[in-house]
Short mmCIF file of C-alpha atoms in Angstrom, two decimals:
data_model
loop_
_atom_site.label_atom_id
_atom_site.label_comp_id
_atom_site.label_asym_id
_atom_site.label_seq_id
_atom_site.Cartn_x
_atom_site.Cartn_y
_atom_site.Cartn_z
CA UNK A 1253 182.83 136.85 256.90
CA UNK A 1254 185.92 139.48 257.11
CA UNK A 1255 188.54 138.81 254.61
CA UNK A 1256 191.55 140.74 254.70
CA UNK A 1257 194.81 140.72 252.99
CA UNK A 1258 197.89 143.26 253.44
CA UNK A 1259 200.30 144.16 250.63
CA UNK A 1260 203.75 144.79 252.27
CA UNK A 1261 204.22 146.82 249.21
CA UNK A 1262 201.75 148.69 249.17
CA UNK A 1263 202.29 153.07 249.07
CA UNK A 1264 199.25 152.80 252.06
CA UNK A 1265 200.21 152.18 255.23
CA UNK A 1266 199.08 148.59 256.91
CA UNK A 1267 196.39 150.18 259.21
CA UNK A 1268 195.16 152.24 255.81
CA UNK A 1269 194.52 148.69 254.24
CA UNK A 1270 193.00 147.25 257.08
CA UNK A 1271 190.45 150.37 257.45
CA UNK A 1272 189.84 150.38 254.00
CA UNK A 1273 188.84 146.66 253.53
CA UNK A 1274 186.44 146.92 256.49
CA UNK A 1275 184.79 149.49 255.73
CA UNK A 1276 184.32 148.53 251.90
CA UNK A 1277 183.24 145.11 252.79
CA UNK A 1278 180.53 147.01 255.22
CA UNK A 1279 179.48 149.02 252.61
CA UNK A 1280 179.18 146.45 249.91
CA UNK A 1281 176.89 144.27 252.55
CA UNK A 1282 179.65 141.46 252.52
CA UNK A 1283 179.50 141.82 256.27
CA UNK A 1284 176.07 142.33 257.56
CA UNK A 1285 174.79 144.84 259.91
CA UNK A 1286 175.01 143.40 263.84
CA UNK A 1287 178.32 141.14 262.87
CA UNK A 1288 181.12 140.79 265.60
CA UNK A 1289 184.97 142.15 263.92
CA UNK A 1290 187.56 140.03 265.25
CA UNK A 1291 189.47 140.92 268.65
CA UNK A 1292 192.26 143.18 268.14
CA UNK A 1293 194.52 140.15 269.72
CA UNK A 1294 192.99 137.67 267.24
CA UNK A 1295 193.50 140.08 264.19
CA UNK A 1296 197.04 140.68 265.05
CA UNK A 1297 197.70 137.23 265.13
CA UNK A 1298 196.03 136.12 262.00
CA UNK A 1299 197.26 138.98 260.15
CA UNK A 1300 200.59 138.76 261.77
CA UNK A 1301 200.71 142.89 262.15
CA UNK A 1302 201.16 145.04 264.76
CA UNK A 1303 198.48 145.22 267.76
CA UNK A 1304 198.86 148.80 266.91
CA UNK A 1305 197.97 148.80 263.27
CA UNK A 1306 194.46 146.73 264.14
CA UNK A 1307 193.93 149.38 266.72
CA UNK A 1308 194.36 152.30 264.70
CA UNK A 1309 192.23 151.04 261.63
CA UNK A 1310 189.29 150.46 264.41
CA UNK A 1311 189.15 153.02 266.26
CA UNK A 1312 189.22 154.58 262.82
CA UNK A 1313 186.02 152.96 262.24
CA UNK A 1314 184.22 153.60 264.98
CA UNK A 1315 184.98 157.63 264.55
CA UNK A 1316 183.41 157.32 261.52
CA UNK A 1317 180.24 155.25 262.81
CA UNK A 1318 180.96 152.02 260.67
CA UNK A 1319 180.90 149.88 263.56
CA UNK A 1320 180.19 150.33 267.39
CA UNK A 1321 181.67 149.22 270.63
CA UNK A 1322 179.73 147.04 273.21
CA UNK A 1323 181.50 147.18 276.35
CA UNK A 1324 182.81 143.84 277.09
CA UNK A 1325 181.30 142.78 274.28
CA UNK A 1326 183.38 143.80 271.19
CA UNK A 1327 182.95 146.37 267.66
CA UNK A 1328 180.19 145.49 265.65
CA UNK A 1329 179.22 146.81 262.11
CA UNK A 1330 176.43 149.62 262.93
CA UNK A 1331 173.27 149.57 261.45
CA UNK A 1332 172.27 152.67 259.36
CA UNK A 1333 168.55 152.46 260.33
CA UNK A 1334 169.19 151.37 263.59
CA UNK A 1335 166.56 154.14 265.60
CA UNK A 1336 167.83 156.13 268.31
CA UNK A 1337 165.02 156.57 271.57
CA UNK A 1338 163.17 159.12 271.28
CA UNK A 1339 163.97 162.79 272.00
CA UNK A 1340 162.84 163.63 275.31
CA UNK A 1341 162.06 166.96 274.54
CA UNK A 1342 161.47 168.33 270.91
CA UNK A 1343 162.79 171.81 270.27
CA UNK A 1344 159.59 174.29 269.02
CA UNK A 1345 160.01 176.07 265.62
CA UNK A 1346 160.79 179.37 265.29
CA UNK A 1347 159.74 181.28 262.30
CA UNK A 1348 162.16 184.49 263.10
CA UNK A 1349 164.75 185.83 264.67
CA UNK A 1350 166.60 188.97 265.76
CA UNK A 1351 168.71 189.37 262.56
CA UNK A 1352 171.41 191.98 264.35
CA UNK A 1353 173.70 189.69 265.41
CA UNK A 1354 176.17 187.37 263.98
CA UNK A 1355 178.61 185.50 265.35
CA UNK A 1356 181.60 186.73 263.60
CA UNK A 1357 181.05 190.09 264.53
CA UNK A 1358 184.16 192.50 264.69
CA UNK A 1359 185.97 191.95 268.63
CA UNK A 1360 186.23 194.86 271.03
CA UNK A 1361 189.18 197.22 270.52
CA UNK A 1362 190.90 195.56 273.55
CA UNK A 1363 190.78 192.00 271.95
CA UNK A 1364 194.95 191.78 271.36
CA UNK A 1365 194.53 188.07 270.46
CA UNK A 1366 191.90 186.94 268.73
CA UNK A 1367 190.87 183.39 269.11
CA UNK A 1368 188.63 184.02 265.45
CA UNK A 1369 187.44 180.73 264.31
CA UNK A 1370 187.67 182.24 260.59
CA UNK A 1371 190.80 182.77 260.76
CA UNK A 1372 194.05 181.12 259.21
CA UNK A 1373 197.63 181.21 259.60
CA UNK A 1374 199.37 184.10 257.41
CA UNK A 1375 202.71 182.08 257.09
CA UNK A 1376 200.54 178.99 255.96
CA UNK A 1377 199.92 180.83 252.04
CA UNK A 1378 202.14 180.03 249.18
CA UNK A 1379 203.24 183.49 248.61
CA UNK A 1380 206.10 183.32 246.13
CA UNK A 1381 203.90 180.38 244.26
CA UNK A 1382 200.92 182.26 243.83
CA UNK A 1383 202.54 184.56 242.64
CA UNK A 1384 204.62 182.53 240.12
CA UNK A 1385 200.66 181.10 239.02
CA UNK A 1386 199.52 184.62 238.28
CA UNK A 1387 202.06 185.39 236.33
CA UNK A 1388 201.21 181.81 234.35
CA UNK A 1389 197.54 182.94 233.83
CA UNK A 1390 198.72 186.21 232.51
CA UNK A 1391 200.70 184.83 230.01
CA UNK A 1392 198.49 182.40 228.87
CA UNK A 1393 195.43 184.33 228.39
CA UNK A 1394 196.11 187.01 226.26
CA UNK A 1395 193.71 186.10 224.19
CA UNK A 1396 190.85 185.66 226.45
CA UNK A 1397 191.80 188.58 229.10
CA UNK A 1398 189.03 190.63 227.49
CA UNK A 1399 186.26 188.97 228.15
CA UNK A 1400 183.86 188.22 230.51
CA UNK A 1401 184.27 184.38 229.87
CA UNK A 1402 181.82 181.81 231.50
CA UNK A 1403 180.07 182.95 234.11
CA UNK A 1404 179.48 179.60 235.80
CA UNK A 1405 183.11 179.66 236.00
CA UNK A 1406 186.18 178.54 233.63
CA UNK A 1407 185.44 175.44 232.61
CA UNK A 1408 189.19 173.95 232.07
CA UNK A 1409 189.02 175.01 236.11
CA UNK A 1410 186.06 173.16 237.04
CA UNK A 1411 187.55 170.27 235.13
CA UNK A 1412 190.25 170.32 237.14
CA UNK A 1413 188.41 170.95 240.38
CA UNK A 1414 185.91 167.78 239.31
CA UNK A 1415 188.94 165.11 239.40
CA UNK A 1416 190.47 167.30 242.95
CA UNK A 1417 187.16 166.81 243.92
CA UNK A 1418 186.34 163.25 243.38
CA UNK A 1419 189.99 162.00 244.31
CA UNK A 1420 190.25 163.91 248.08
CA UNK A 1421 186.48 164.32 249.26
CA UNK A 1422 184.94 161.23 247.51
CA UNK A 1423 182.77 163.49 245.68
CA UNK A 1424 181.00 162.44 242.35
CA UNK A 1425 180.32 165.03 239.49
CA UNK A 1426 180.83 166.20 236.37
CA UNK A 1427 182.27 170.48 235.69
CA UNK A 1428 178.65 171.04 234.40
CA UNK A 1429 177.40 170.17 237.88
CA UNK A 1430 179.90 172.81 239.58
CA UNK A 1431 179.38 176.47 240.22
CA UNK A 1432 182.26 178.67 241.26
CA UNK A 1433 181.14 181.04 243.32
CA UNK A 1434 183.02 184.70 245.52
CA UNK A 1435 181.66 182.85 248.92
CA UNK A 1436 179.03 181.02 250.22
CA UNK A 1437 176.38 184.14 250.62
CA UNK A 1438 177.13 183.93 246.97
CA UNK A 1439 176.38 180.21 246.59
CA UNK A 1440 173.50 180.08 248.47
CA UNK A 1441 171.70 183.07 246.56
CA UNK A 1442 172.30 181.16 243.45
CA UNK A 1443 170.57 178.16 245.28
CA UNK A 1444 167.59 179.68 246.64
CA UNK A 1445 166.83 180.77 243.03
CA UNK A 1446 167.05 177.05 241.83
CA UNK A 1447 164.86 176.07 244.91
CA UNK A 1448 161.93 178.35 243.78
CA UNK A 1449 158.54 176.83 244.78
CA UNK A 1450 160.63 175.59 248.39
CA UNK A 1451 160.16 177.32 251.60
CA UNK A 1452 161.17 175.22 254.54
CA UNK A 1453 164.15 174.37 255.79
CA UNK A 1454 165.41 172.58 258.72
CA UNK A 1455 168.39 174.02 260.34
CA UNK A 1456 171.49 172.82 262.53
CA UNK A 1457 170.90 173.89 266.41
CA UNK A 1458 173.62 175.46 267.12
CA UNK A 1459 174.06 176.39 263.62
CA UNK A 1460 176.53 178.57 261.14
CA UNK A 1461 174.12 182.00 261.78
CA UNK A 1462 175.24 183.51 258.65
CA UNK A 1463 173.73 180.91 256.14
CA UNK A 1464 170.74 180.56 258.00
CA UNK A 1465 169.87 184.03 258.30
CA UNK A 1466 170.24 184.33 254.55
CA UNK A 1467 167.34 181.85 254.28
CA UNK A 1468 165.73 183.96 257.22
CA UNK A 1469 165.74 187.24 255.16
CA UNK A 1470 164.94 185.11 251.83
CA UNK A 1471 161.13 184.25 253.70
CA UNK A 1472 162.46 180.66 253.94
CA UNK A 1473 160.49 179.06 257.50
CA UNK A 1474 163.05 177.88 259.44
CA UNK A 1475 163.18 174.86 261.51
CA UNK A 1476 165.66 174.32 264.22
CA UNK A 1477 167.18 170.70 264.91
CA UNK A 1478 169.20 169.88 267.60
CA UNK A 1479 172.85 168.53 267.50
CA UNK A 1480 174.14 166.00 269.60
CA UNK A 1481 177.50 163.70 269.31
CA UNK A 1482 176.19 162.18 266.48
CA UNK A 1483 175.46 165.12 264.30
CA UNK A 1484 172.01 166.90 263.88
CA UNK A 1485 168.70 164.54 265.05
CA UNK A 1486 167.59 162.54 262.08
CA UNK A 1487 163.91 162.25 263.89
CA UNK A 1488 163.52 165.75 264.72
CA UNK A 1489 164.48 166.45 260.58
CA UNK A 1490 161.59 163.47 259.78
CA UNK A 1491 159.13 165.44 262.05
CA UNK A 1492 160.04 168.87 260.59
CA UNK A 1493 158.55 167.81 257.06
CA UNK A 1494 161.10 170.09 255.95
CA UNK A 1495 162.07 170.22 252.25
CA UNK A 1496 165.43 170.85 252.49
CA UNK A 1497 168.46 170.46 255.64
CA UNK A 1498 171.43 172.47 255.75
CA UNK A 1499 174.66 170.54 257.63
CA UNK A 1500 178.16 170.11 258.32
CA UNK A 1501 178.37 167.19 258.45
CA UNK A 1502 182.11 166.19 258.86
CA UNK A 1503 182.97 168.49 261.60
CA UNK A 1504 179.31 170.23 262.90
CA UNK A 1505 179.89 174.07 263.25
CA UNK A 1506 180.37 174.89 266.32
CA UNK A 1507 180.33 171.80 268.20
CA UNK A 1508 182.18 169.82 266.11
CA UNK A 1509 180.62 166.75 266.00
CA UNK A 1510 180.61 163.92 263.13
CA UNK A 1511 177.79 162.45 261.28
CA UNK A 1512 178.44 158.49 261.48
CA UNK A 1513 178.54 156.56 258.42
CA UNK A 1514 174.91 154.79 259.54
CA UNK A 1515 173.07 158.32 259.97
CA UNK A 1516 174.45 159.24 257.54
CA UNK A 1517 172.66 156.59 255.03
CA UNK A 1518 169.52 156.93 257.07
CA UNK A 1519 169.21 161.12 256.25
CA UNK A 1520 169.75 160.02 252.75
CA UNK A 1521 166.92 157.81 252.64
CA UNK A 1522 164.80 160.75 254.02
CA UNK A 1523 165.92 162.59 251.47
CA UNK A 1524 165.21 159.85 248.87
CA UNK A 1525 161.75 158.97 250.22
CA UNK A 1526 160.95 162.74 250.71
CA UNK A 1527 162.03 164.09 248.10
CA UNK A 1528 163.99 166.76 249.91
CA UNK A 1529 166.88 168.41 249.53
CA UNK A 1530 170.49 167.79 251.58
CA UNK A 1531 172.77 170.75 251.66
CA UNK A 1532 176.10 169.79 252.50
CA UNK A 1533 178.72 172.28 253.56
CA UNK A 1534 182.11 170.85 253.85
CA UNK A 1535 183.87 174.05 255.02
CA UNK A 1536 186.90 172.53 256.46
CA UNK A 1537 186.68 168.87 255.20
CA UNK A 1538 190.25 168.62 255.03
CA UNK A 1539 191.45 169.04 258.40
CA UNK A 1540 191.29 165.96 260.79
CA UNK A 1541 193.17 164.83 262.87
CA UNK A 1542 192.22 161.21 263.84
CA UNK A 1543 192.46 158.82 260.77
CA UNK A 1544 192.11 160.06 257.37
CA UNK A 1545 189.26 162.92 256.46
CA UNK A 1546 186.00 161.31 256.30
CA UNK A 1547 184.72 161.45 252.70
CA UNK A 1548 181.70 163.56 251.81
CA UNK A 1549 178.26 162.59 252.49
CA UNK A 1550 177.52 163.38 248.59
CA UNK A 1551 179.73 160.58 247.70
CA UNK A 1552 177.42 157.98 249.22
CA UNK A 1553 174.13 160.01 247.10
CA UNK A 1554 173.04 157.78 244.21
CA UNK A 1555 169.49 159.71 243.97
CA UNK A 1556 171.31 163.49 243.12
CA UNK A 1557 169.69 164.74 246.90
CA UNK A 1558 172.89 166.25 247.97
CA UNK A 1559 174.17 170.11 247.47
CA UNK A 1560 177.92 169.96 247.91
CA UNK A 1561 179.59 173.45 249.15
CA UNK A 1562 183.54 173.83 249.35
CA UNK A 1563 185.51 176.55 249.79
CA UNK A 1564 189.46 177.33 249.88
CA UNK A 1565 188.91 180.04 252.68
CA UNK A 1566 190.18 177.29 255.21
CA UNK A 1567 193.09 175.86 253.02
CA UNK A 1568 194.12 178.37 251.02
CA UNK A 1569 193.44 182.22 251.71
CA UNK A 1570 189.56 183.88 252.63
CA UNK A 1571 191.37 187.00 250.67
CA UNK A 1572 190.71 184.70 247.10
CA UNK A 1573 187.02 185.53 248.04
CA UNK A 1574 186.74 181.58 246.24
CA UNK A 1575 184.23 178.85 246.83
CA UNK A 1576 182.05 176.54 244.88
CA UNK A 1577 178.97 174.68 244.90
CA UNK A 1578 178.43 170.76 243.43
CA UNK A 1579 174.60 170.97 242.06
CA UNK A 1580 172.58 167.93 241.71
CA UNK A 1581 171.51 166.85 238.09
CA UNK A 1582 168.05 168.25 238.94
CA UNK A 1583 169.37 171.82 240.24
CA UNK A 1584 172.07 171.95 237.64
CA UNK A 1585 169.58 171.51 234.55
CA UNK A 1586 168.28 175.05 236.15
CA UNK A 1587 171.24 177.07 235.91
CA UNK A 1588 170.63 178.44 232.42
CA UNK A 1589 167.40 180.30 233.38
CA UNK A 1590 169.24 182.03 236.30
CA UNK A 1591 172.71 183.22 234.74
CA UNK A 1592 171.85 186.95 235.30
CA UNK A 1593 172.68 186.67 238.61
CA UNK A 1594 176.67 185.18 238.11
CA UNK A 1595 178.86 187.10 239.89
CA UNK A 1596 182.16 184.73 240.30
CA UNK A 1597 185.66 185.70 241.25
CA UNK A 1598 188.04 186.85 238.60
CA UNK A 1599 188.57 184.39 235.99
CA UNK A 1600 192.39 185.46 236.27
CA UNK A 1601 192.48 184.17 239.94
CA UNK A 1602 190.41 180.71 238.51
CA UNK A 1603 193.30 180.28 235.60
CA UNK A 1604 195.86 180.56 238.24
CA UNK A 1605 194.27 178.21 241.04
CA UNK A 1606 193.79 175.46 237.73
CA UNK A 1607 197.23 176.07 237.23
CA UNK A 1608 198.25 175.76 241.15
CA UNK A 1609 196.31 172.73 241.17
CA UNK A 1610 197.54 171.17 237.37
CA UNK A 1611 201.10 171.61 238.37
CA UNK A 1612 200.58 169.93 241.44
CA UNK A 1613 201.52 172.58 244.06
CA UNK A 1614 197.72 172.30 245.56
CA UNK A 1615 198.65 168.50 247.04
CA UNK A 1616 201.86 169.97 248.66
CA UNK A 1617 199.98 172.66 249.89
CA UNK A 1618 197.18 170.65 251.28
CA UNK A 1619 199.73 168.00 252.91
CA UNK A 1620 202.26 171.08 254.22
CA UNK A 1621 199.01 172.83 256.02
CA UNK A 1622 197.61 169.67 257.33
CA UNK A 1623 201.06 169.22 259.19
CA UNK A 1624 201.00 172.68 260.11
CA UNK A 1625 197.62 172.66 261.91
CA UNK A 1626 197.95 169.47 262.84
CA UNK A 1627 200.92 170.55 265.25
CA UNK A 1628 199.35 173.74 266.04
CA UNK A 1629 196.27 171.69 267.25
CA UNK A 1630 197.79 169.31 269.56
CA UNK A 1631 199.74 172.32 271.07
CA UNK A 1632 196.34 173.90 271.28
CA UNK A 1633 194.94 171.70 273.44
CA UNK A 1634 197.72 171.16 275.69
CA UNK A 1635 197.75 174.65 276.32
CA UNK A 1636 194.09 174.16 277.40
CA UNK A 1637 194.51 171.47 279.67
CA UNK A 1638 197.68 173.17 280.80
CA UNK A 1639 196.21 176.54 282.30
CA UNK A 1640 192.96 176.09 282.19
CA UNK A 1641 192.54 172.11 283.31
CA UNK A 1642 189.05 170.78 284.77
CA UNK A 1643 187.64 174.13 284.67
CA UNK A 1644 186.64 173.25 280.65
CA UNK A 1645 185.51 170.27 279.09
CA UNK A 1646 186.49 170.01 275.03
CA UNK A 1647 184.80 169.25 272.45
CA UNK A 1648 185.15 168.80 268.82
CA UNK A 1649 188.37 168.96 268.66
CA UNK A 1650 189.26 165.59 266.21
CA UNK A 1651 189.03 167.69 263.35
CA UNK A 1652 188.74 171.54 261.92
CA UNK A 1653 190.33 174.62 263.18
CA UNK A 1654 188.05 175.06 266.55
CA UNK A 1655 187.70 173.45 269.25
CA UNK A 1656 184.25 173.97 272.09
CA UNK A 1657 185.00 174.50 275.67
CA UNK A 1658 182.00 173.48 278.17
CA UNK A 1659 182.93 175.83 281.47
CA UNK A 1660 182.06 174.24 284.28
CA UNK A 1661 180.77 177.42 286.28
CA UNK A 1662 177.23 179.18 286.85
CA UNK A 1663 178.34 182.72 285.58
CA UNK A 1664 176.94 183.03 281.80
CA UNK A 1665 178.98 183.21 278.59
CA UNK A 1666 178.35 186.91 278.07
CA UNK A 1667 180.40 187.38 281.25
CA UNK A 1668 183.00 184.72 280.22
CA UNK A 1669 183.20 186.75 276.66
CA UNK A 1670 183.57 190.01 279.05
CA UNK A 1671 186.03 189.08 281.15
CA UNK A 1672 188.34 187.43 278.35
CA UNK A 1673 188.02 190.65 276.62
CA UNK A 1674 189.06 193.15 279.81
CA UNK A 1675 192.44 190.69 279.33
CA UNK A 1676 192.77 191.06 276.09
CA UNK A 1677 191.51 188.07 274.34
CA UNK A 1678 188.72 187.21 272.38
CA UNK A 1679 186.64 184.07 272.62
CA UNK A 1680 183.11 183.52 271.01
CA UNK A 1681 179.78 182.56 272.87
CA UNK A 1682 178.21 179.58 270.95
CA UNK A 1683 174.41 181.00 272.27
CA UNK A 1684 175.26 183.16 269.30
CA UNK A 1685 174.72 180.59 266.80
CA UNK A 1686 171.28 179.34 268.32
CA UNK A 1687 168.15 180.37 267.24
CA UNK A 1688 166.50 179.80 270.95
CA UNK A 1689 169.42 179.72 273.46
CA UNK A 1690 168.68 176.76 275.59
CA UNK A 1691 168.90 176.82 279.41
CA UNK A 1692 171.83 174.58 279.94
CA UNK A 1693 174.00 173.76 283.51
CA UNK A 1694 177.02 175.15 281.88
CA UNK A 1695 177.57 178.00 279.52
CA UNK A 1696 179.69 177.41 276.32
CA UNK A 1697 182.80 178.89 274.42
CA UNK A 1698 184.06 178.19 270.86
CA UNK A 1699 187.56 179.64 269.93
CA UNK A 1700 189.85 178.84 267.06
CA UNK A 1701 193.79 178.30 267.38
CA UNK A 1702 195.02 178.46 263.46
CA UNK A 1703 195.44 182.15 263.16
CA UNK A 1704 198.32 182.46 265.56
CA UNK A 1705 201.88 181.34 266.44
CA UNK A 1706 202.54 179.39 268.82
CA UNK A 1707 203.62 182.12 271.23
CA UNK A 1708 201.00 184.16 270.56
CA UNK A 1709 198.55 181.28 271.37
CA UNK A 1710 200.20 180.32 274.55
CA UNK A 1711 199.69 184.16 276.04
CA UNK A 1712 196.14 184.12 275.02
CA UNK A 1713 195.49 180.92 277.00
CA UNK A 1714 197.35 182.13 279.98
CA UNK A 1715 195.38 185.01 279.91
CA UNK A 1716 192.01 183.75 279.49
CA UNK A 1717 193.23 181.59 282.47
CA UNK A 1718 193.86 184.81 284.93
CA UNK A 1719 190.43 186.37 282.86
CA UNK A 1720 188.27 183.17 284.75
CA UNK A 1721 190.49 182.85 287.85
CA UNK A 1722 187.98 181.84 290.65
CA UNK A 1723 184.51 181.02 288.54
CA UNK A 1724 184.62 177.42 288.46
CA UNK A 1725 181.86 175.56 290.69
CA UNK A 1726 184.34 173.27 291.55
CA UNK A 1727 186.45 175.76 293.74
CA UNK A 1728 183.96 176.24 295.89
#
């Protein structure tokens, strides 16, 4: 039975307390899989809040796959074994691929504006603080500035980084468990070391190419699973007998779609009853822009199956060349035999992000940004529906820093990419980031919108309008 109170008090706002309550009492089993939640109407009044508050904190929910809706039915708390049908088509295994292209490779020379999904905002980084926290490391490591130090990273950092950790992505550890790494070619190098004896692992379809031709080149057999609105297909990952998954779970590169809470308990149970390994790359975990960002699958690991990988390339700068990696007990027992191969960023830069963190500029950072982007996102996709209207469909655009346009024409993606480039603009073809481009009615298009201004942004849409003037189906 729901039982809810609201503290008027409170530092949360009312829908925040309703949201949090639910979901709690879902995940403590005090309100059992298949229940009815109370009519938004029927809440309000009980509660005496606002219809608006009860509608935020559901719809809240049922992003994050905690309950469903039944059309003229209701929300009911979602089952996390609940089976989907079956596939109607499974997607083959392929054991290799053409290794010469990746998807973030360097745009034509004509490319003026550059919709690069890697990229962030110049006048988002903290220049005159980070330089204020260099200065602080300086002076307080004279006596330590000639050494190598640790080279799983400073520990009074990962200290630090455990509690950030814990208190903004819900994820458990201790410093012993973290790894700071230069980037995540770095991280998983160190991984596929600790995973010695493992060879198979299924794979995201579409998928970040990067990481997975790293495991490609490492001898690894690679299994492609396909992506859908709820995340990567937890029966396809059962059938692979794969022993370890790589996904992003909170906003799936490209397409941007979220794991729900229920499949996301059910791929931990795989993992628990196979043994296997989950690696969980949370790349830009802190941007959404519906509710509050959805707290990290590792959190909700009690059996130490889940790899954790962060970086602050998304919130921060890529230029820190700074990342790190949240090992399981298991893995992290392992790290001793492999130290030769530590290679992590400058232990003045780690001093300095403790201190940015300690002294609390990191929060205001994180908060500042999220405002930032979260403006330059809505603008984003007005833009979109302003110039470019039915000929797109988007996708994945409730969190992160890209968004996925569906184009509703027959001409392929190479010749969308061409023509946006003759205008000067460069947009991404998401049959880069599969390992067997499927035959689909409409080609695809990811582009991201935080490395610009405003104006900037607006010119690149208006030309990428006059670039695909006449393709659409519809037109004709």
């Amino acid at each position: 039975m729901l039982s809810l109170s609201i503290n008027s008090h409170a530092p949360e706002p009312q829908y925040i307390q309703v949201y949090t309550q639910i979901r709690d009492q879902i995940k403590n089993g005090d309100l059992p899989y298949g229940s009815r939640l109370p009519s938004i109407r029927s809440l309000q009044q009980h509660m005496h809040i606002s219809k608006t508050t009860v509608e935020t904190a559901y719809q809240m929910l049922v992003t994050e796959g905690y309950v469903i809706s039944r059309p003229r039915s209701g929300l009911y708390v979602a089952s996390p074994f609940q089976l989907e049908p079956p596939q109607t088509q499974t997607r083959q295994m392929v054991d290799q691929k053409d290794l010469s292209s990746l998807p973030f490779a360097p745009g034509v020379a004509s490319a003026l504006i550059d919709f690069r999904p890697s990229a962030i905002h110049e006048q988002t980084f903290p220049f005159r603080l980070w330089r204020k926290m260099l200065h602080h490391a300086l002076d307080h490591a004279q006596h330590k500035i000639c050494s190598y130090g640790d080279p799983q990273g400073e520990l009074s950092f990962r200290t630090v980084l455990a509690s950030y950790l814990r208190h903004s992505r819900g994820v458990r550890c201790i410093p012993e468990q973290i790894v700071v790494s230069s980037g995540i070619q770095y991280s998983i190098a160190i991984l596929i070391k600790l995973l010695q004896g493992v060879n198979h692992i299924a794979f995201e379809e579409p998928g970040y190419a990067p990481v997975r031709d790293h495991f490609l080149q490492s001898g690894y057999r690679v299994t492609p699973i396909g992506v859908d609105e709820k995340g990567i297909s937890l029966d396809e990952v059962a059938r692979s007998q794969a022993q370890v998954v790589y996904i992003t779970p909170s906003h799936q590169f490209p397409t941007g779609s979220i794991i729900p809470y229920p499949e996301r308990e059910r791929l931990l149970q795989w993992a628990r009853t196979s043994e296997a390994f989950i690696i969980e790359d949370d790349y830009d975990g802190e941007f959404r822009y519906v509710g509050k960002p959805i707290p990290s699958l590792q959190g909700l690991d009690h059996a130490g199956r889940v790899v954790y990988l962060g970086t602050f390339s998304k919130a921060f700068s890529p230029a820190l060349r700074m990342s790190y990696m949240v090992l399981p007990a298991e893995l992290a027992r392992k790290l001793p035999s492999i130290q030769y191969l530590y290679q992590g960023p400058s232990r003045i830069d780690q001093w300095a992000m403790q201190a940015f963190m300690e002294q609390g500029h990191w929060y205001r950072h994180i908060r500042r940004i999220r405002r930032t982007y979260a403006k330059a996102h809505h603008r984003f996709i007005e833009l979109l529906h302003a110039h470019l209207g039915e000929l797109v469909t988007i996708s994945g655009h409730n969190a992160g820093l890209h968004v996925q346009l569906t184009v509703k024409t027959r001409e392929p993606a190479s010749s969308l990419v061409k023509r946006a480039a003759e205008n000067g603009v460069q947009v991404y073809d998401v049959s880069e980031l599969w390992m067997t481009p499927p035959a689909s009615e409409y080609p695809r298009i990811y582009m991201g919108f935080a490395g610009m201004d405003e104006s900037k942004m607006e010119e690149g849409i208006k030309r990428l309008s006059q670039a695909w003037k006449g393709i659409s189906e519809l037109s004709r």
